[in-house]
Structure formats: structure tokens, C-alpha cells
mmCIF file of C-alpha atoms in Angstrom:
data_model
loop_
_atom_site.group_PDB
_atom_site.id
_atom_site.type_symbol
_atom_site.label_atom_id
_atom_site.label_comp_id
_atom_site.label_asym_id
_atom_site.label_seq_id
_atom_site.Cartn_x
_atom_site.Cartn_y
_atom_site.Cartn_z
ATOM 1 C CA UNK P 1 -78.586 64.210 -18.321
ATOM 2 C CA UNK P 2 -81.563 61.902 -18.450
ATOM 3 C CA UNK P 3 -80.873 58.489 -16.993
ATOM 4 C CA UNK P 4 -82.312 55.246 -18.408
ATOM 5 C CA UNK P 5 -84.798 53.486 -16.132
ATOM 6 C CA UNK P 6 -83.679 50.445 -14.224
ATOM 7 C CA UNK P 7 -85.558 47.161 -14.682
ATOM 8 C CA UNK P 8 -88.563 46.853 -12.380
ATOM 9 C CA UNK P 9 -88.088 44.730 -9.274
ATOM 10 C CA UNK P 10 -90.168 41.891 -10.657
ATOM 11 C CA UNK P 11 -87.918 41.801 -13.753
ATOM 12 C CA UNK P 12 -84.649 41.441 -11.888
ATOM 13 C CA UNK P 13 -84.562 37.676 -12.339
ATOM 14 C CA UNK P 14 -84.785 38.234 -16.087
ATOM 15 C CA UNK P 15 -82.436 41.221 -16.181
ATOM 16 C CA UNK P 16 -79.709 39.880 -13.912
ATOM 17 C CA UNK P 17 -80.531 36.393 -12.769
ATOM 18 C CA UNK P 18 -79.021 34.631 -9.796
ATOM 19 C CA UNK P 19 -78.743 31.394 -11.732
ATOM 20 C CA UNK P 20 -75.721 30.716 -13.892
ATOM 21 C CA UNK P 21 -75.675 29.741 -17.506
ATOM 22 C CA UNK P 22 -73.559 28.263 -20.252
ATOM 23 C CA UNK P 23 -70.130 29.892 -20.377
ATOM 24 C CA UNK P 24 -68.072 29.337 -23.560
ATOM 25 C CA UNK P 25 -64.918 27.282 -22.954
ATOM 26 C CA UNK P 26 -63.529 26.934 -26.471
ATOM 27 C CA UNK P 27 -60.002 27.489 -27.739
ATOM 28 C CA UNK P 28 -60.343 31.257 -27.818
ATOM 29 C CA UNK P 29 -61.452 31.503 -24.182
ATOM 30 C CA UNK P 30 -58.739 29.082 -23.015
ATOM 31 C CA UNK P 31 -55.835 30.411 -25.097
ATOM 32 C CA UNK P 32 -56.694 32.919 -27.803
ATOM 33 C CA UNK P 33 -58.056 35.620 -25.516
ATOM 34 C CA UNK P 34 -54.763 35.830 -23.614
ATOM 35 C CA UNK P 35 -52.821 36.111 -26.873
ATOM 36 C CA UNK P 36 -55.084 38.941 -28.022
ATOM 37 C CA UNK P 37 -54.627 40.666 -24.654
ATOM 38 C CA UNK P 38 -50.828 40.495 -24.830
ATOM 39 C CA UNK P 39 -50.586 41.668 -28.433
ATOM 40 C CA UNK P 40 -53.201 44.380 -27.952
ATOM 41 C CA UNK P 41 -51.838 45.705 -24.667
ATOM 42 C CA UNK P 42 -48.245 45.813 -25.939
ATOM 43 C CA UNK P 43 -49.307 47.568 -29.142
ATOM 44 C CA UNK P 44 -51.391 50.115 -27.259
ATOM 45 C CA UNK P 45 -48.597 50.814 -24.777
ATOM 46 C CA UNK P 46 -46.173 51.457 -27.637
ATOM 47 C CA UNK P 47 -48.591 53.816 -29.356
ATOM 48 C CA UNK P 48 -49.972 55.478 -26.226
ATOM 49 C CA UNK P 49 -46.788 55.429 -24.163
ATOM 50 C CA UNK P 50 -45.961 59.111 -24.812
ATOM 51 C CA UNK P 51 -49.535 60.113 -23.941
ATOM 52 C CA UNK P 52 -49.435 58.108 -20.700
ATOM 53 C CA UNK P 53 -46.171 59.825 -19.764
ATOM 54 C CA UNK P 54 -47.619 63.289 -20.455
ATOM 55 C CA UNK P 55 -50.761 62.511 -18.442
ATOM 56 C CA UNK P 56 -48.623 61.352 -15.530
ATOM 57 C CA UNK P 57 -46.748 64.652 -15.606
ATOM 58 C CA UNK P 58 -50.022 66.622 -15.714
ATOM 59 C CA UNK P 59 -51.453 64.752 -12.725
ATOM 60 C CA UNK P 60 -48.242 65.263 -10.765
ATOM 61 C CA UNK P 61 -48.000 68.959 -11.669
ATOM 62 C CA UNK P 62 -51.641 69.833 -10.929
ATOM 63 C CA UNK P 63 -52.377 67.771 -7.824
ATOM 64 C CA UNK P 64 -49.088 66.385 -6.579
ATOM 65 C CA UNK P 65 -48.286 62.766 -5.736
ATOM 66 C CA UNK P 66 -49.328 60.060 -5.970
ATOM 67 C CA UNK P 67 -49.827 59.957 -9.721
ATOM 68 C CA UNK P 68 -51.482 56.548 -9.728
ATOM 69 C CA UNK P 69 -54.526 55.312 -7.882
ATOM 70 C CA UNK P 70 -54.303 51.700 -6.690
ATOM 71 C CA UNK P 71 -57.192 49.761 -5.251
ATOM 72 C CA UNK P 72 -58.003 46.149 -4.500
ATOM 73 C CA UNK P 73 -60.572 44.622 -6.842
ATOM 74 C CA UNK P 74 -61.992 41.143 -7.409
ATOM 75 C CA UNK P 75 -60.992 39.338 -10.588
ATOM 76 C CA UNK P 76 -61.628 36.004 -12.262
ATOM 77 C CA UNK P 77 -62.613 33.207 -9.877
ATOM 78 C CA UNK P 78 -62.490 35.628 -6.971
ATOM 79 C CA UNK P 79 -58.758 36.344 -7.107
ATOM 80 C CA UNK P 80 -57.829 39.777 -5.825
ATOM 81 C CA UNK P 81 -55.518 42.222 -7.505
ATOM 82 C CA UNK P 82 -54.530 45.876 -7.431
ATOM 83 C CA UNK P 83 -56.071 47.937 -10.203
ATOM 84 C CA UNK P 84 -54.094 50.882 -11.585
ATOM 85 C CA UNK P 85 -55.598 54.174 -12.729
ATOM 86 C CA UNK P 86 -54.498 57.765 -12.892
ATOM 87 C CA UNK P 87 -55.527 59.471 -9.667
ATOM 88 C CA UNK P 88 -58.500 61.749 -10.340
ATOM 89 C CA UNK P 89 -59.507 62.678 -6.792
ATOM 90 C CA UNK P 90 -57.858 64.214 -3.765
ATOM 91 C CA UNK P 91 -55.991 61.828 -1.431
ATOM 92 C CA UNK P 92 -58.126 60.038 1.160
ATOM 93 C CA UNK P 93 -61.285 61.001 -0.735
ATOM 94 C CA UNK P 94 -63.261 58.051 0.660
ATOM 95 C CA UNK P 95 -63.491 59.764 4.040
ATOM 96 C CA UNK P 96 -64.997 62.902 2.559
ATOM 97 C CA UNK P 97 -68.079 63.875 0.572
ATOM 98 C CA UNK P 98 -70.043 60.991 -0.950
ATOM 99 C CA UNK P 99 -67.549 58.354 0.163
ATOM 100 C CA UNK P 100 -67.280 55.561 -2.394
ATOM 101 C CA UNK P 101 -69.643 57.315 -4.791
ATOM 102 C CA UNK P 102 -69.022 60.398 -6.902
ATOM 103 C CA UNK P 103 -71.616 63.166 -6.905
ATOM 104 C CA UNK P 104 -72.233 65.702 -9.667
ATOM 105 C CA UNK P 105 -69.639 68.471 -9.464
ATOM 106 C CA UNK P 106 -67.893 66.524 -6.708
ATOM 107 C CA UNK P 107 -65.344 68.832 -5.100
ATOM 108 C CA UNK P 108 -63.031 65.896 -4.428
ATOM 109 C CA UNK P 109 -62.363 65.463 -8.148
ATOM 110 C CA UNK P 110 -59.240 67.305 -9.238
ATOM 111 C CA UNK P 111 -58.978 69.700 -12.162
ATOM 112 C CA UNK P 112 -57.207 67.136 -14.340
ATOM 113 C CA UNK P 113 -59.391 64.379 -12.946
ATOM 114 C CA UNK P 114 -62.564 65.833 -14.454
ATOM 115 C CA UNK P 115 -61.458 65.454 -18.045
ATOM 116 C CA UNK P 116 -59.520 62.270 -17.372
ATOM 117 C CA UNK P 117 -62.722 60.664 -16.102
ATOM 118 C CA UNK P 118 -64.860 62.132 -18.884
ATOM 119 C CA UNK P 119 -62.525 60.797 -21.574
ATOM 120 C CA UNK P 120 -61.745 57.508 -19.753
ATOM 121 C CA UNK P 121 -58.035 58.267 -20.055
ATOM 122 C CA UNK P 122 -57.697 57.615 -16.333
ATOM 123 C CA UNK P 123 -58.106 53.925 -17.248
ATOM 124 C CA UNK P 124 -55.009 53.750 -19.484
ATOM 125 C CA UNK P 125 -52.681 52.398 -16.745
ATOM 126 C CA UNK P 126 -54.876 49.292 -16.639
ATOM 127 C CA UNK P 127 -53.035 48.151 -19.765
ATOM 128 C CA UNK P 128 -50.338 47.068 -17.301
ATOM 129 C CA UNK P 129 -52.969 45.022 -15.432
ATOM 130 C CA UNK P 130 -53.687 43.331 -18.765
ATOM 131 C CA UNK P 131 -50.003 42.534 -19.313
ATOM 132 C CA UNK P 132 -49.733 41.064 -15.817
ATOM 133 C CA UNK P 133 -52.748 38.840 -16.472
ATOM 134 C CA UNK P 134 -55.088 40.334 -13.873
ATOM 135 C CA UNK P 135 -57.389 41.816 -16.503
ATOM 136 C CA UNK P 136 -58.361 41.390 -20.135
ATOM 137 C CA UNK P 137 -58.821 44.067 -22.765
ATOM 138 C CA UNK P 138 -62.519 43.145 -22.852
ATOM 139 C CA UNK P 139 -64.671 41.950 -19.975
ATOM 140 C CA UNK P 140 -66.876 43.095 -17.094
ATOM 141 C CA UNK P 141 -65.501 45.991 -15.080
ATOM 142 C CA UNK P 142 -63.765 44.773 -11.879
ATOM 143 C CA UNK P 143 -65.590 45.627 -8.677
ATOM 144 C CA UNK P 144 -64.748 46.257 -5.043
ATOM 145 C CA UNK P 145 -64.803 43.252 -2.683
ATOM 146 C CA UNK P 146 -67.644 44.831 -0.687
ATOM 147 C CA UNK P 147 -69.806 45.078 -3.828
ATOM 148 C CA UNK P 148 -69.137 41.464 -4.784
ATOM 149 C CA UNK P 149 -69.997 40.335 -1.268
ATOM 150 C CA UNK P 150 -73.241 42.278 -1.189
ATOM 151 C CA UNK P 151 -74.495 40.891 -4.514
ATOM 152 C CA UNK P 152 -72.469 37.670 -4.609
ATOM 153 C CA UNK P 153 -75.100 35.374 -6.191
ATOM 154 C CA UNK P 154 -75.451 37.781 -9.103
ATOM 155 C CA UNK P 155 -71.689 37.806 -9.643
ATOM 156 C CA UNK P 156 -71.114 34.041 -9.652
ATOM 157 C CA UNK P 157 -71.434 33.879 -13.450
ATOM 158 C CA UNK P 158 -69.565 37.138 -14.050
ATOM 159 C CA UNK P 159 -66.546 36.012 -12.018
ATOM 160 C CA UNK P 160 -65.951 33.101 -14.399
ATOM 161 C CA UNK P 161 -64.331 35.559 -16.853
ATOM 162 C CA UNK P 162 -61.525 38.061 -16.418
ATOM 163 C CA UNK P 163 -62.520 41.671 -15.810
ATOM 164 C CA UNK P 164 -61.795 44.050 -18.655
ATOM 165 C CA UNK P 165 -60.655 47.561 -19.484
ATOM 166 C CA UNK P 166 -63.727 47.909 -21.687
ATOM 167 C CA UNK P 167 -66.787 45.763 -22.192
ATOM 168 C CA UNK P 168 -70.448 45.469 -22.991
ATOM 169 C CA UNK P 169 -71.563 47.764 -20.180
ATOM 170 C CA UNK P 170 -68.987 50.396 -21.155
ATOM 171 C CA UNK P 171 -70.292 50.451 -24.715
ATOM 172 C CA UNK P 172 -74.007 50.333 -23.894
ATOM 173 C CA UNK P 173 -74.307 52.924 -21.189
ATOM 174 C CA UNK P 174 -71.201 53.348 -19.079
ATOM 175 C CA UNK P 175 -71.887 55.644 -16.108
ATOM 176 C CA UNK P 176 -75.585 55.974 -16.924
ATOM 177 C CA UNK P 177 -76.233 52.372 -15.951
ATOM 178 C CA UNK P 178 -77.606 51.295 -12.617
ATOM 179 C CA UNK P 179 -76.477 48.200 -10.738
ATOM 180 C CA UNK P 180 -79.130 45.877 -12.174
ATOM 181 C CA UNK P 181 -78.385 47.000 -15.724
ATOM 182 C CA UNK P 182 -74.642 46.594 -15.329
ATOM 183 C CA UNK P 183 -75.093 43.106 -13.892
ATOM 184 C CA UNK P 184 -77.389 42.083 -16.745
ATOM 185 C CA UNK P 185 -74.886 43.236 -19.375
ATOM 186 C CA UNK P 186 -71.945 41.634 -17.575
ATOM 187 C CA UNK P 187 -73.817 38.334 -17.373
ATOM 188 C CA UNK P 188 -74.688 38.607 -21.064
ATOM 189 C CA UNK P 189 -71.002 39.038 -21.887
ATOM 190 C CA UNK P 190 -69.978 36.037 -19.754
ATOM 191 C CA UNK P 191 -72.405 33.877 -21.744
ATOM 192 C CA UNK P 192 -71.268 35.152 -25.148
ATOM 193 C CA UNK P 193 -67.513 35.740 -24.819
ATOM 194 C CA UNK P 194 -65.698 34.991 -28.063
ATOM 195 C CA UNK P 195 -63.236 36.408 -30.580
ATOM 196 C CA UNK P 196 -65.761 38.302 -32.669
ATOM 197 C CA UNK P 197 -67.567 39.537 -29.566
ATOM 198 C CA UNK P 198 -64.314 40.961 -28.180
ATOM 199 C CA UNK P 199 -63.195 42.483 -31.477
ATOM 200 C CA UNK P 200 -66.612 44.075 -31.934
ATOM 201 C CA UNK P 201 -66.532 45.586 -28.445
ATOM 202 C CA UNK P 202 -62.992 46.914 -28.939
ATOM 203 C CA UNK P 203 -64.077 48.657 -32.133
ATOM 204 C CA UNK P 204 -67.284 49.967 -30.531
ATOM 205 C CA UNK P 205 -65.319 51.346 -27.592
ATOM 206 C CA UNK P 206 -63.499 53.874 -29.783
ATOM 207 C CA UNK P 207 -66.520 56.056 -30.675
ATOM 208 C CA UNK P 208 -68.005 55.485 -27.210
ATOM 209 C CA UNK P 209 -64.894 57.033 -25.633
ATOM 210 C CA UNK P 210 -64.313 59.756 -28.227
ATOM 211 C CA UNK P 211 -67.961 60.880 -28.112
ATOM 212 C CA UNK P 212 -68.098 60.440 -24.313
ATOM 213 C CA UNK P 213 -71.224 58.312 -24.564
ATOM 214 C CA UNK P 214 -72.641 57.542 -21.150
ATOM 215 C CA UNK P 215 -70.146 59.761 -19.349
ATOM 216 C CA UNK P 216 -71.953 61.568 -16.532
ATOM 217 C CA UNK P 217 -70.649 63.827 -13.814
ATOM 218 C CA UNK P 218 -71.632 61.679 -10.865
ATOM 219 C CA UNK P 219 -73.573 58.676 -9.626
ATOM 220 C CA UNK P 220 -75.051 58.592 -6.142
ATOM 221 C CA UNK P 221 -75.730 55.509 -4.043
ATOM 222 C CA UNK P 222 -79.481 56.163 -4.323
ATOM 223 C CA UNK P 223 -79.286 56.045 -8.102
ATOM 224 C CA UNK P 224 -76.728 53.275 -8.476
ATOM 225 C CA UNK P 225 -77.943 50.677 -5.983
ATOM 226 C CA UNK P 226 -81.388 49.881 -7.386
ATOM 227 C CA UNK P 227 -81.083 46.144 -6.732
ATOM 228 C CA UNK P 228 -82.123 44.510 -3.475
ATOM 229 C CA UNK P 229 -79.601 42.343 -1.666
ATOM 230 C CA UNK P 230 -80.287 38.702 -2.653
ATOM 231 C CA UNK P 231 -82.381 36.643 -0.208
ATOM 232 C CA UNK P 232 -80.497 34.879 2.585
ATOM 233 C CA UNK P 233 -81.164 31.435 1.132
ATOM 234 C CA UNK P 234 -79.221 32.366 -2.026
ATOM 235 C CA UNK P 235 -76.194 33.472 -0.081
ATOM 236 C CA UNK P 236 -73.593 31.675 1.929
ATOM 237 C CA UNK P 237 -69.950 31.889 2.721
ATOM 238 C CA UNK P 238 -68.493 33.696 -0.245
ATOM 239 C CA UNK P 239 -65.762 31.945 -2.187
ATOM 240 C CA UNK P 240 -64.936 35.208 -3.913
ATOM 241 C CA UNK P 241 -64.736 38.187 -1.583
ATOM 242 C CA UNK P 242 -65.120 39.830 1.792
ATOM 243 C CA UNK P 243 -65.507 43.471 2.702
ATOM 244 C CA UNK P 244 -61.773 44.006 3.144
ATOM 245 C CA UNK P 245 -59.825 46.202 0.773
ATOM 246 C CA UNK P 246 -62.343 49.011 0.387
ATOM 247 C CA UNK P 247 -60.291 52.162 0.572
ATOM 248 C CA UNK P 248 -60.870 54.878 -1.998
ATOM 249 C CA UNK P 249 -63.419 55.668 -4.696
ATOM 250 C CA UNK P 250 -62.482 55.407 -8.341
#
């Protein structure tokens, strides 16, 4: 499928700036968002519980244990947590093939994993991350510590909000987006987080998932990493992440 162009190098400051910005800190951000997360996650688990159980059985029957994929990610204010997903690749996949990236027709992806990834159903276990408070229903996608460290100045603003199961980037491009585009959308969300923003993104996520908008077979490092590492004078000792915890691809 045709990929959208990434912003030109000279536009990176406009697309995904290093500087911060105003982050909403009203009642919804401080209290209401957590209430919405708890109510929404509990309701979805009740409704989707049977489906989650069936998917777990399918993963176990077609590719064996483990059923779930767990990986360290960086959350709000740099706190680390273990993200949960259905396993879609063979065990120890990071040491084979494209490593942390997933190529088109990647042989490491299991039979069930192909349609789980295409439909985003591999993300359903993250509802438990929402219940535990590590994630929100809506927010930027949580990244690996090594990614945060590499582009830390760009993530300073993004890390002021909780990562989400879905978000602006998931609705506007998903796997078609390159690093600079994902950062720009995540920064836009951090500056505009609010009740109506979250409700709108939750509603927009339904057709995006059902119609598989932005779902592509793979994304190589050459395509994904279109953004230069920030200059040395914008970096320092990271308060958010180091390169530890990088183990397996999504």
C-alpha cells in the first residue's frame, strides 16, 4: 500500500517540536479521565470477556504457550510498566529476522497473529493495563525505553499524559505513519486532551479498527525512523528511560 510522505527535515520543528507546550490540567485530566478509564475498561471487559477467552484459546492451540506477550514500556512521567498483548510472533522473535521491526510477510508472525494484528485484537489485553492504571483508554501509544531514549526531547511533552490503547495516531494513520508523524500527532493530543477529545477518538476508533484503516503488513527501520536523533545540546541525562528492557517486537 502507498505510504504517506513524512514531513521534510526542515519541517520537523513544526511537525514534532522539541519544545513543550500548554498541557491541559483541568478537572477532567486530574480526575475525570481516570473515572472514564475505569468505567470503560470494566464495561469492555464484561462485553468482550468471552471473545478474549476464545482468542486466548486460539493462540494457545495454534502456536503454543505463552498466550500473552509482555514487554516493558515507558508510561506517564517516565514510569515503566509491563504491557500486555496477545502473542502474535514466535518466541524470541527479536533475535531473528528484522529484530524489533516487522517486515511485510514476516515469517516470525504466527498464523493467528496475522489477523490479530490486522484487526488490532492483539491489543485487547491492554484493558487490564487500563484497570491497573498504567494506561488510559485514549492516549499516545507506549514506546520502548530505547525509543524514548533516542528521541527523548521529542517525548518530553508526550510523557506528561498516560499512554493509551487507542489515540490520535491510531485513528489518523496507524501503521502507515512514520516516526515524525506519530510524534507530531502524539504531541497534538497532549496539548488537547479533554473529555470530548477522548470520546471523539473512542468513537472514531471503531470504524478505524473494523475497516482496518492504516493496517499494513510490515514497517521496516528504514521507513519508520525518518527523524534524525536530536542534537546533543538538546539531550542530557534522561529522566524517563534508558535502553534497558528491550526484548521482543510487538
